[in-house]
PDB file of C-alpha atoms in Angstrom:
ATOM      1  CA  ALA A   1      84.174 123.383 148.287  1.00  0.00           C
ATOM      2  CA  GLN A   2      86.553 120.605 149.098  1.00  0.00           C
ATOM      3  CA  THR A   3      89.455 119.831 146.803  1.00  0.00           C
ATOM      4  CA  VAL A   4      91.826 116.888 146.588  1.00  0.00           C
ATOM      5  CA  THR A   5      95.301 117.172 145.069  1.00  0.00           C
ATOM      6  CA  GLN A   6      97.600 114.391 143.943  1.00  0.00           C
ATOM      7  CA  SER A   7     100.807 116.090 142.904  1.00  0.00           C
ATOM      8  CA  GLN A   8     102.488 113.027 141.363  1.00  0.00           C
ATOM      9  CA  PRO A   9     100.984 112.203 137.952  1.00  0.00           C
ATOM     10  CA  GLU A  10     103.291 109.188 137.627  1.00  0.00           C
ATOM     11  CA  MET A  11     105.404 107.070 139.937  1.00  0.00           C
ATOM     12  CA  SER A  12     107.486 103.979 139.395  1.00  0.00           C
ATOM     13  CA  VAL A  13     109.023 101.469 141.772  1.00  0.00           C
ATOM     14  CA  GLN A  14     111.019  98.273 141.587  1.00  0.00           C
ATOM     15  CA  GLU A  15     109.195  95.098 142.402  1.00  0.00           C
ATOM     16  CA  ALA A  16     109.426  94.216 146.126  1.00  0.00           C
ATOM     17  CA  GLU A  17     110.282  97.779 147.128  1.00  0.00           C
ATOM     18  CA  THR A  18     108.136 100.320 148.957  1.00  0.00           C
ATOM     19  CA  VAL A  19     106.453 103.318 147.363  1.00  0.00           C
ATOM     20  CA  THR A  20     104.476 106.207 148.815  1.00  0.00           C
ATOM     21  CA  LEU A  21     101.785 108.083 146.911  1.00  0.00           C
ATOM     22  CA  SER A  22     100.923 111.590 148.087  1.00  0.00           C
ATOM     23  CA  CYS A  23      97.530 113.187 148.568  1.00  0.00           C
ATOM     24  CA  THR A  24      96.550 116.494 150.116  1.00  0.00           C
ATOM     25  CA  TYR A  25      93.101 117.924 150.548  1.00  0.00           C
ATOM     26  CA  ASP A  26      91.477 121.180 151.476  1.00  0.00           C
ATOM     27  CA  THR A  27      88.471 121.345 153.757  1.00  0.00           C
ATOM     28  CA  SER A  28      87.073 123.383 156.604  1.00  0.00           C
ATOM     29  CA  GLU A  29      85.217 120.391 158.015  1.00  0.00           C
ATOM     30  CA  SER A  30      86.364 118.343 160.968  1.00  0.00           C
ATOM     31  CA  ASP A  31      84.443 115.140 160.265  1.00  0.00           C
ATOM     32  CA  TYR A  32      85.057 113.367 156.993  1.00  0.00           C
ATOM     33  CA  TYR A  33      86.342 110.189 155.375  1.00  0.00           C
ATOM     34  CA  LEU A  34      89.272 109.574 153.073  1.00  0.00           C
ATOM     35  CA  PHE A  35      89.728 106.782 150.561  1.00  0.00           C
ATOM     36  CA  TRP A  36      92.278 105.349 148.190  1.00  0.00           C
ATOM     37  CA  TYR A  37      90.914 103.661 145.094  1.00  0.00           C
ATOM     38  CA  LYS A  38      92.858 101.581 142.578  1.00  0.00           C
ATOM     39  CA  GLN A  39      92.023 101.361 138.888  1.00  0.00           C
ATOM     40  CA  PRO A  40      93.989  98.573 137.144  1.00  0.00           C
ATOM     41  CA  PRO A  41      94.342  98.511 133.371  1.00  0.00           C
ATOM     42  CA  SER A  42      91.131  96.416 133.225  1.00  0.00           C
ATOM     43  CA  ARG A  43      89.510  99.651 134.442  1.00  0.00           C
ATOM     44  CA  GLN A  44      87.212  98.594 137.271  1.00  0.00           C
ATOM     45  CA  MET A  45      87.865 100.890 140.213  1.00  0.00           C
ATOM     46  CA  ILE A  46      88.222  99.099 143.536  1.00  0.00           C
ATOM     47  CA  LEU A  47      88.583 100.369 147.090  1.00  0.00           C
ATOM     48  CA  VAL A  48      92.038  99.881 148.589  1.00  0.00           C
ATOM     49  CA  ILE A  49      91.796 101.499 152.003  1.00  0.00           C
ATOM     50  CA  ARG A  50      89.757 104.045 153.946  1.00  0.00           C
ATOM     51  CA  GLN A  51      90.273 106.321 156.935  1.00  0.00           C
ATOM     52  CA  GLU A  52      87.919 108.130 159.268  1.00  0.00           C
ATOM     53  CA  ALA A  53      89.099 111.611 160.153  1.00  0.00           C
ATOM     54  CA  TYR A  54      88.256 111.239 163.823  1.00  0.00           C
ATOM     55  CA  LYS A  55      90.465 108.175 164.167  1.00  0.00           C
ATOM     56  CA  GLN A  56      94.077 108.996 164.895  1.00  0.00           C
ATOM     57  CA  GLN A  57      95.288 105.501 164.154  1.00  0.00           C
ATOM     58  CA  ASN A  58      96.410 105.032 160.576  1.00  0.00           C
ATOM     59  CA  ALA A  59      94.479 102.440 158.588  1.00  0.00           C
ATOM     60  CA  THR A  60      96.273  99.317 157.346  1.00  0.00           C
ATOM     61  CA  GLU A  61      95.188  96.634 154.894  1.00  0.00           C
ATOM     62  CA  ASN A  62      97.870  94.000 154.393  1.00  0.00           C
ATOM     63  CA  ARG A  63     100.652  95.635 152.327  1.00  0.00           C
ATOM     64  CA  PHE A  64      98.762  98.929 152.099  1.00  0.00           C
ATOM     65  CA  SER A  65      98.877 101.550 154.823  1.00  0.00           C
ATOM     66  CA  VAL A  66      98.195 105.242 155.101  1.00  0.00           C
ATOM     67  CA  ASN A  67      99.892 108.140 156.796  1.00  0.00           C
ATOM     68  CA  PHE A  68      97.063 110.417 157.866  1.00  0.00           C
ATOM     69  CA  GLN A  69      98.145 113.847 159.063  1.00  0.00           C
ATOM     70  CA  LYS A  70      94.943 115.727 159.872  1.00  0.00           C
ATOM     71  CA  ALA A  71      96.519 119.051 160.750  1.00  0.00           C
ATOM     72  CA  ALA A  72      98.543 119.027 157.562  1.00  0.00           C
ATOM     73  CA  LYS A  73      95.552 117.721 155.554  1.00  0.00           C
ATOM     74  CA  SER A  74      97.694 114.993 154.119  1.00  0.00           C
ATOM     75  CA  PHE A  75      96.736 111.381 153.358  1.00  0.00           C
ATOM     76  CA  SER A  76      99.514 109.383 151.731  1.00  0.00           C
ATOM     77  CA  LEU A  77      99.365 105.733 150.691  1.00  0.00           C
ATOM     78  CA  LYS A  78     102.300 103.410 151.315  1.00  0.00           C
ATOM     79  CA  ILE A  79     102.566 100.176 149.377  1.00  0.00           C
ATOM     80  CA  SER A  80     105.090  97.736 150.825  1.00  0.00           C
ATOM     81  CA  ASP A  81     106.671  94.836 148.954  1.00  0.00           C
ATOM     82  CA  SER A  82     105.322  96.120 145.631  1.00  0.00           C
ATOM     83  CA  GLN A  83     103.982  93.488 143.256  1.00  0.00           C
ATOM     84  CA  LEU A  84     103.391  93.570 139.515  1.00  0.00           C
ATOM     85  CA  GLY A  85      99.657  93.449 140.189  1.00  0.00           C
ATOM     86  CA  ASP A  86      99.875  96.771 142.025  1.00  0.00           C
ATOM     87  CA  ALA A  87     100.395  98.579 138.720  1.00  0.00           C
ATOM     88  CA  ALA A  88      97.377 100.853 138.290  1.00  0.00           C
ATOM     89  CA  MET A  89      96.000 104.361 138.544  1.00  0.00           C
ATOM     90  CA  TYR A  90      95.498 105.314 142.167  1.00  0.00           C
ATOM     91  CA  PHE A  91      92.929 107.896 143.184  1.00  0.00           C
ATOM     92  CA  CYS A  92      92.621 109.633 146.500  1.00  0.00           C
ATOM     93  CA  ALA A  93      89.063 110.644 147.443  1.00  0.00           C
ATOM     94  CA  TYR A  94      87.337 112.701 150.122  1.00  0.00           C
ATOM     95  CA  ARG A  95      83.811 112.482 151.474  1.00  0.00           C
ATOM     96  CA  SER A  96      82.174 114.807 153.949  1.00  0.00           C
ATOM     97  CA  ALA A  97      80.619 113.033 156.906  1.00  0.00           C
ATOM     98  CA  GLY A  98      77.134 114.192 156.002  1.00  0.00           C
ATOM     99  CA  ALA A  99      77.394 113.723 152.261  1.00  0.00           C
ATOM    100  CA  GLN A 100      76.968 110.885 149.813  1.00  0.00           C
ATOM    101  CA  LYS A 101      79.332 111.967 147.059  1.00  0.00           C
ATOM    102  CA  LEU A 102      83.095 111.685 146.687  1.00  0.00           C
ATOM    103  CA  VAL A 103      85.615 114.296 145.581  1.00  0.00           C
ATOM    104  CA  PHE A 104      88.522 112.724 143.702  1.00  0.00           C
ATOM    105  CA  GLY A 105      92.082 113.770 143.094  1.00  0.00           C
ATOM    106  CA  GLN A 106      93.697 113.754 139.660  1.00  0.00           C
ATOM    107  CA  GLY A 107      95.195 110.294 140.047  1.00  0.00           C
ATOM    108  CA  THR A 108      98.719 108.846 140.126  1.00  0.00           C
ATOM    109  CA  ARG A 109      99.778 106.215 137.621  1.00  0.00           C
ATOM    110  CA  LEU A 110     101.973 103.632 139.348  1.00  0.00           C
ATOM    111  CA  THR A 111     104.328 101.452 137.333  1.00  0.00           C
ATOM    112  CA  ILE A 112     106.025  98.419 138.840  1.00  0.00           C
ATOM    113  CA  ASN A 113     109.383  97.536 137.285  1.00  0.00           C
ATOM    114  CA  PRO A 114     110.313  93.829 137.398  1.00  0.00           C
TER     115      PRO A 114
ATOM    116  CA  ASP B   1      79.901  90.834 145.674  1.00  0.00           C
ATOM    117  CA  VAL B   2      78.345  94.000 144.353  1.00  0.00           C
ATOM    118  CA  LYS B   3      77.974  94.027 140.591  1.00  0.00           C
ATOM    119  CA  VAL B   4      77.687  97.285 138.698  1.00  0.00           C
ATOM    120  CA  THR B   5      77.171  96.693 135.007  1.00  0.00           C
ATOM    121  CA  GLN B   6      77.525  99.312 132.308  1.00  0.00           C
ATOM    122  CA  SER B   7      75.833  98.467 129.040  1.00  0.00           C
ATOM    123  CA  SER B   8      78.775  99.184 126.730  1.00  0.00           C
ATOM    124  CA  ARG B   9      82.542  99.235 127.138  1.00  0.00           C
ATOM    125  CA  TYR B  10      83.127 101.134 123.915  1.00  0.00           C
ATOM    126  CA  LEU B  11      80.724 103.409 122.094  1.00  0.00           C
ATOM    127  CA  VAL B  12      81.171 105.597 119.032  1.00  0.00           C
ATOM    128  CA  LYS B  13      78.555 108.213 118.207  1.00  0.00           C
ATOM    129  CA  ARG B  14      78.238 111.251 115.980  1.00  0.00           C
ATOM    130  CA  THR B  15      77.971 114.906 116.906  1.00  0.00           C
ATOM    131  CA  GLY B  16      74.381 115.907 117.592  1.00  0.00           C
ATOM    132  CA  GLU B  17      73.153 112.408 118.379  1.00  0.00           C
ATOM    133  CA  LYS B  18      71.231 111.645 121.550  1.00  0.00           C
ATOM    134  CA  VAL B  19      73.283 109.127 123.508  1.00  0.00           C
ATOM    135  CA  PHE B  20      72.148 106.840 126.316  1.00  0.00           C
ATOM    136  CA  LEU B  21      74.555 105.200 128.752  1.00  0.00           C
ATOM    137  CA  GLU B  22      72.987 102.576 130.966  1.00  0.00           C
ATOM    138  CA  CYS B  23      74.049 101.317 134.371  1.00  0.00           C
ATOM    139  CA  VAL B  24      72.549  98.545 136.468  1.00  0.00           C
ATOM    140  CA  GLN B  25      73.456  97.450 139.996  1.00  0.00           C
ATOM    141  CA  ASP B  26      72.354  94.281 141.717  1.00  0.00           C
ATOM    142  CA  MET B  27      72.756  95.110 145.414  1.00  0.00           C
ATOM    143  CA  ASP B  28      69.689  97.233 146.105  1.00  0.00           C
ATOM    144  CA  HIS B  29      71.822 100.337 146.639  1.00  0.00           C
ATOM    145  CA  GLU B  30      69.989 103.614 147.069  1.00  0.00           C
ATOM    146  CA  ASN B  31      72.767 105.823 145.672  1.00  0.00           C
ATOM    147  CA  MET B  32      73.943 105.799 142.084  1.00  0.00           C
ATOM    148  CA  PHE B  33      76.486 108.091 140.466  1.00  0.00           C
ATOM    149  CA  TRP B  34      77.778 109.056 137.043  1.00  0.00           C
ATOM    150  CA  TYR B  35      81.346 110.323 136.650  1.00  0.00           C
ATOM    151  CA  ARG B  36      83.504 111.213 133.707  1.00  0.00           C
ATOM    152  CA  GLN B  37      87.199 110.457 133.824  1.00  0.00           C
ATOM    153  CA  ASP B  38      89.708 112.507 131.866  1.00  0.00           C
ATOM    154  CA  PRO B  39      93.524 112.366 132.030  1.00  0.00           C
ATOM    155  CA  GLY B  40      94.912 114.812 134.559  1.00  0.00           C
ATOM    156  CA  LEU B  41      91.469 115.675 135.877  1.00  0.00           C
ATOM    157  CA  GLY B  42      90.593 112.527 137.784  1.00  0.00           C
ATOM    158  CA  LEU B  43      86.930 111.678 138.194  1.00  0.00           C
ATOM    159  CA  ARG B  44      84.351 114.433 138.098  1.00  0.00           C
ATOM    160  CA  LEU B  45      80.787 113.912 139.231  1.00  0.00           C
ATOM    161  CA  ILE B  46      78.118 114.581 136.616  1.00  0.00           C
ATOM    162  CA  TYR B  47      74.925 113.583 138.453  1.00  0.00           C
ATOM    163  CA  PHE B  48      73.901 111.357 141.290  1.00  0.00           C
ATOM    164  CA  SER B  49      70.662 109.904 142.562  1.00  0.00           C
ATOM    165  CA  TYR B  50      69.737 108.790 146.065  1.00  0.00           C
ATOM    166  CA  ASP B  51      66.332 107.356 145.232  1.00  0.00           C
ATOM    167  CA  VAL B  52      64.052 106.501 142.353  1.00  0.00           C
ATOM    168  CA  LYS B  53      63.130 109.610 140.373  1.00  0.00           C
ATOM    169  CA  MET B  54      65.447 111.725 142.546  1.00  0.00           C
ATOM    170  CA  LYS B  55      68.559 113.340 141.133  1.00  0.00           C
ATOM    171  CA  GLU B  56      71.096 115.962 142.055  1.00  0.00           C
ATOM    172  CA  LYS B  57      73.562 117.814 139.899  1.00  0.00           C
ATOM    173  CA  GLY B  58      77.209 117.145 140.407  1.00  0.00           C
ATOM    174  CA  ASP B  59      80.104 119.334 139.414  1.00  0.00           C
ATOM    175  CA  ILE B  60      79.733 119.171 135.624  1.00  0.00           C
ATOM    176  CA  PRO B  61      76.060 118.566 134.699  1.00  0.00           C
ATOM    177  CA  GLU B  62      75.963 120.806 131.630  1.00  0.00           C
ATOM    178  CA  GLY B  63      75.050 118.891 128.483  1.00  0.00           C
ATOM    179  CA  TYR B  64      73.882 115.846 130.428  1.00  0.00           C
ATOM    180  CA  SER B  65      70.684 114.585 131.978  1.00  0.00           C
ATOM    181  CA  VAL B  66      69.839 111.439 133.922  1.00  0.00           C
ATOM    182  CA  SER B  67      66.951 109.118 134.504  1.00  0.00           C
ATOM    183  CA  ARG B  68      66.209 106.765 137.369  1.00  0.00           C
ATOM    184  CA  GLU B  69      62.888 105.028 136.885  1.00  0.00           C
ATOM    185  CA  LYS B  70      63.870 101.884 138.781  1.00  0.00           C
ATOM    186  CA  LYS B  71      66.104 101.528 141.796  1.00  0.00           C
ATOM    187  CA  GLU B  72      68.621  99.292 140.067  1.00  0.00           C
ATOM    188  CA  ARG B  73      69.028 101.345 136.891  1.00  0.00           C
ATOM    189  CA  PHE B  74      70.551 104.772 136.331  1.00  0.00           C
ATOM    190  CA  SER B  75      70.841 106.204 132.849  1.00  0.00           C
ATOM    191  CA  LEU B  76      73.034 109.039 131.642  1.00  0.00           C
ATOM    192  CA  ILE B  77      71.774 110.948 128.623  1.00  0.00           C
ATOM    193  CA  LEU B  78      73.760 113.188 126.328  1.00  0.00           C
ATOM    194  CA  GLU B  79      71.003 115.283 124.787  1.00  0.00           C
ATOM    195  CA  SER B  80      73.047 116.406 121.771  1.00  0.00           C
ATOM    196  CA  ALA B  81      76.486 114.842 121.801  1.00  0.00           C
ATOM    197  CA  SER B  82      79.480 117.067 121.188  1.00  0.00           C
ATOM    198  CA  THR B  83      83.134 116.221 120.644  1.00  0.00           C
ATOM    199  CA  ASN B  84      84.106 117.617 124.058  1.00  0.00           C
ATOM    200  CA  GLN B  85      82.040 114.857 125.625  1.00  0.00           C
ATOM    201  CA  THR B  86      84.466 112.236 124.359  1.00  0.00           C
ATOM    202  CA  SER B  87      85.602 110.621 127.583  1.00  0.00           C
ATOM    203  CA  MET B  88      85.502 107.603 129.872  1.00  0.00           C
ATOM    204  CA  TYR B  89      82.236 107.406 131.815  1.00  0.00           C
ATOM    205  CA  LEU B  90      82.042 105.535 135.099  1.00  0.00           C
ATOM    206  CA  CYS B  91      78.945 104.507 136.988  1.00  0.00           C
ATOM    207  CA  ALA B  92      79.002 103.749 140.713  1.00  0.00           C
ATOM    208  CA  SER B  93      76.578 102.761 143.435  1.00  0.00           C
ATOM    209  CA  SER B  94      76.553 102.758 147.223  1.00  0.00           C
ATOM    210  CA  LEU B  95      74.265 102.309 150.169  1.00  0.00           C
ATOM    211  CA  LEU B  96      72.556 105.414 151.447  1.00  0.00           C
ATOM    212  CA  GLY B  97      74.077 106.600 154.680  1.00  0.00           C
ATOM    213  CA  THR B  98      76.715 108.793 156.116  1.00  0.00           C
ATOM    214  CA  GLU B  99      78.578 106.114 158.006  1.00  0.00           C
ATOM    215  CA  TRP B 100      82.085 105.609 156.828  1.00  0.00           C
ATOM    216  CA  GLY B 101      81.464 102.076 155.740  1.00  0.00           C
ATOM    217  CA  GLN B 102      79.585 103.046 152.612  1.00  0.00           C
ATOM    218  CA  PRO B 103      82.154 102.811 149.809  1.00  0.00           C
ATOM    219  CA  GLN B 104      81.175 103.306 146.226  1.00  0.00           C
ATOM    220  CA  HIS B 105      81.284 100.326 143.879  1.00  0.00           C
ATOM    221  CA  PHE B 106      82.179 101.003 140.265  1.00  0.00           C
ATOM    222  CA  GLY B 107      81.364  99.561 136.882  1.00  0.00           C
ATOM    223  CA  ASP B 108      83.971  98.816 134.200  1.00  0.00           C
ATOM    224  CA  GLY B 109      83.413 102.127 132.453  1.00  0.00           C
ATOM    225  CA  THR B 110      82.258 103.131 128.981  1.00  0.00           C
ATOM    226  CA  ARG B 111      84.751 104.747 126.665  1.00  0.00           C
ATOM    227  CA  LEU B 112      82.656 107.084 124.544  1.00  0.00           C
ATOM    228  CA  SER B 113      83.960 108.690 121.373  1.00  0.00           C
ATOM    229  CA  ILE B 114      81.999 111.445 119.673  1.00  0.00           C
ATOM    230  CA  LEU B 115      83.006 111.995 116.054  1.00  0.00           C
TER     231      LEU B 115
END
């Protein structure tokens, strides 16, 4: 079974600085998808960014980018120019290519200091 | 935008009660999911459904059942609530398919307390 590990329960960063959240996963599959979800204090989970395993190019969405290292099974999220609205729980998730369900990590709570 | 609506944001029930959590989505998604979220454990899948009247067990189905009589509605049932089922429950939906562009869309969550 696949597992996802987020080793940083909490992180904090100064506003306008850059922060990187770590995620590692364990799988024997070669085709899969990876996601970062954000859960603000209002609680609705929203998708931040996604990556296909067969694409070598790292995904980018505005201030959010990933560092996908397939051989190392690592999928970190970089947030540039951090804003107060980035404060949230961040979850890394894995989905097998042929499956419908997600496997989530434990989450990292990100605090933005003004 | 996809809207996933959970019937209650906060719910307090007593041990032994039968509890129903309701979820409705408005985007004609085939897949619907129920997760529970606990600190330090992330989200764990309880059950999911890929079609009306179809269901599959997730990672922690014990003590729960589900019902999907209509495509837009997916209910989670705690047959006899126990205190260890106090948690945040999240519902999600997505299109059926294995293409990468099928993200899950989440509701606001129901914080359930069992006394």
